[in-house]
Tab-separated table of C-alpha atoms in Angstrom:
chain	number	residue	atom	x	y	z
A	1	MET	CA	-70.721	-54.523	24.199
A	2	SER	CA	-67.169	-55.548	23.438
A	3	THR	CA	-66.330	-59.295	22.196
A	4	PRO	CA	-64.899	-61.372	24.997
A	5	THR	CA	-61.897	-62.973	24.925
A	6	GLY	CA	-61.379	-66.151	23.008
A	7	PHE	CA	-63.997	-65.405	20.448
A	8	ASP	CA	-62.660	-66.512	16.970
A	9	GLU	CA	-63.928	-65.223	14.166
A	10	LEU	CA	-62.903	-68.339	11.905
A	11	ILE	CA	-64.486	-70.846	13.760
A	12	HIS	CA	-67.949	-69.077	14.609
A	13	PRO	CA	-69.567	-69.554	10.970
A	14	ALA	CA	-72.139	-72.371	11.474
A	15	THR	CA	-70.489	-75.077	9.328
A	16	ARG	CA	-67.141	-74.317	10.838
A	17	LEU	CA	-68.071	-74.478	14.190
A	18	SER	CA	-69.955	-77.804	13.608
A	19	VAL	CA	-67.067	-79.304	12.202
A	20	VAL	CA	-64.865	-78.328	15.075
A	21	ALA	CA	-66.957	-79.444	17.503
A	22	LEU	CA	-67.476	-82.438	16.009
A	23	LEU	CA	-63.612	-82.862	15.891
A	24	SER	CA	-63.518	-81.868	19.551
A	25	ALA	CA	-65.039	-84.999	20.714
A	26	THR	CA	-62.635	-87.653	18.733
A	27	GLU	CA	-59.003	-88.231	18.046
A	28	TRP	CA	-59.540	-88.711	14.476
A	29	ALA	CA	-62.486	-88.713	12.226
A	30	ASP	CA	-62.939	-89.803	8.949
A	31	PHE	CA	-64.155	-87.423	6.049
A	32	ALA	CA	-67.375	-89.206	5.200
A	33	PHE	CA	-68.278	-89.569	8.818
A	34	ILE	CA	-68.026	-85.709	9.078
A	35	ARG	CA	-69.610	-85.442	5.895
A	36	ASP	CA	-72.727	-87.412	6.814
A	37	SER	CA	-72.679	-86.180	10.275
A	38	LEU	CA	-72.732	-82.794	9.397
A	39	SER	CA	-75.173	-83.500	5.940
A	40	LEU	CA	-72.419	-81.690	3.787
A	41	SER	CA	-71.477	-81.762	0.510
A	42	ASP	CA	-67.797	-83.165	-0.293
A	43	SER	CA	-67.026	-79.957	-2.013
A	44	ALA	CA	-68.584	-77.925	1.009
A	45	LEU	CA	-66.527	-79.662	3.275
A	46	SER	CA	-63.176	-79.713	1.331
A	47	LYS	CA	-63.448	-76.224	1.465
A	48	GLN	CA	-64.196	-75.692	5.393
A	49	LEU	CA	-61.834	-78.081	5.975
A	50	HIS	CA	-59.122	-76.343	3.973
A	51	THR	CA	-59.943	-73.056	5.891
A	52	LEU	CA	-59.260	-74.532	9.053
A	53	GLU	CA	-55.790	-76.453	7.777
A	54	GLU	CA	-54.527	-73.249	6.668
A	55	ALA	CA	-55.179	-71.845	10.192
A	56	ALA	CA	-53.347	-75.114	11.698
A	57	TYR	CA	-56.821	-75.656	13.246
A	58	LEU	CA	-56.656	-79.232	11.832
A	59	GLU	CA	-54.394	-81.862	10.227
A	60	ILE	CA	-55.272	-83.722	6.979
A	61	HIS	CA	-53.970	-87.448	6.753
A	62	LYS	CA	-54.534	-89.178	2.962
A	63	GLU	CA	-54.169	-92.376	2.697
A	64	GLY	CA	-54.246	-95.059	-0.143
A	65	GLY	CA	-55.079	-93.879	-3.962
A	66	GLY	CA	-57.957	-93.580	-6.238
A	67	ARG	CA	-61.049	-94.871	-5.312
A	68	LYS	CA	-59.653	-96.337	-2.102
A	69	ARG	CA	-58.481	-92.961	-0.792
A	70	ARG	CA	-59.372	-92.651	2.948
A	71	THR	CA	-59.081	-88.968	4.032
A	72	ARG	CA	-58.696	-88.710	7.912
A	73	VAL	CA	-59.153	-85.252	10.304
A	74	ARG	CA	-58.238	-84.342	13.669
A	75	LEU	CA	-58.177	-81.340	15.419
A	76	THR	CA	-54.453	-80.086	16.246
A	77	ASP	CA	-53.657	-78.877	20.071
A	78	ARG	CA	-54.030	-75.078	18.302
A	79	GLY	CA	-57.644	-75.657	17.083
A	80	ARG	CA	-58.406	-77.719	20.598
A	81	THR	CA	-57.547	-74.352	22.059
A	82	ALA	CA	-58.902	-72.022	19.579
A	83	PHE	CA	-62.401	-74.045	19.734
A	84	ASP	CA	-62.491	-73.922	23.781
A	85	GLY	CA	-61.651	-70.399	23.914
A	86	HIS	CA	-64.324	-69.879	21.307
A	87	VAL	CA	-66.958	-72.181	23.167
A	88	ALA	CA	-65.757	-69.822	26.653
A	89	ALA	CA	-66.452	-66.327	24.887
A	90	LEU	CA	-69.906	-67.815	23.841
A	91	ARG	CA	-70.683	-68.622	27.163
A	92	ALA	CA	-69.835	-65.559	28.461
A	93	ILE	CA	-71.666	-63.461	25.772
A	94	VAL	CA	-74.860	-65.583	26.516
A	95	ASP	CA	-74.385	-65.340	30.566
A	96	GLY	CA	-73.580	-61.618	30.122
A	97	ALA	CA	-77.318	-60.575	28.627
A	98	GLY	CA	-78.350	-62.293	31.992
A	99	PRO	CA	-81.853	-63.300	33.082
A	100	ARG	CA	-84.744	-60.661	32.080
A	101	ALA	CA	-87.372	-59.873	34.748
A	102	ALA	CA	-89.532	-62.718	35.488
A	103	THR	CA	-92.752	-60.658	35.517
A	104	GLY	CA	-94.036	-57.452	33.958
A	105	PRO	CA	-93.230	-55.439	30.784
A	106	ALA	CA	-89.542	-55.245	29.474
A	107	ALA	CA	-88.083	-52.132	29.401
A	108	ASP	CA	-88.311	-52.345	25.334
A	109	GLY	CA	-92.348	-52.400	26.111
A	110	VAL	CA	-92.424	-56.084	24.932
A	111	PRO	CA	-93.852	-58.302	27.404
A	112	THR	CA	-91.552	-61.289	29.238
A	113	ALA	CA	-92.343	-64.770	30.014
A	114	THR	CA	-93.728	-65.500	33.457
A	115	PRO	CA	-92.535	-68.469	35.618
A	116	GLY	CA	-94.968	-71.193	34.571
A	117	ALA	CA	-96.105	-69.844	31.208
A	118	ALA	CA	-94.508	-72.056	29.183
A	119	GLN	CA	-95.322	-75.718	29.742
A	120	ARG	CA	-94.052	-78.663	28.089
A	121	PRO	CA	-96.119	-80.515	25.770
A	122	ARG	CA	-98.542	-83.524	27.554
A	123	ASP	CA	-96.449	-86.803	26.763
A	124	HIS	CA	-99.362	-89.685	25.358
A	125	ALA	CA	-99.600	-90.975	28.981
A	126	GLU	CA	-100.687	-87.635	30.286
A	127	ALA	CA	-102.868	-86.990	27.260
A	128	GLY	CA	-105.316	-89.460	28.458
A	129	ARG	CA	-105.932	-88.516	32.151
């Protein structure tokens, strides 16, 4: 299988993908917000931001100094385009897998799920019935 157009090896690692996805939903985000939202250490986030900044996928703006220093981050147009392309490529990969047969054994001998076999857990209201 060939890699779909738009697949971005730089964005693909889970941490960078999470950072870019978070930034895609906003214009600017504070460093602390990104760090806390993704449960990353300062050093881990700094490393990922630096990598993305070197690729011109994001812009980092630092204000103030000392203990009152504020770091804000935003995706550049290039970063947004790369993210959109990567998401489209991931969708193409998933869609290309196609649905498996609804019943019967798969080609590899592993049974497939049958419709209705996977049921959602009963909620508390249903449990008493």
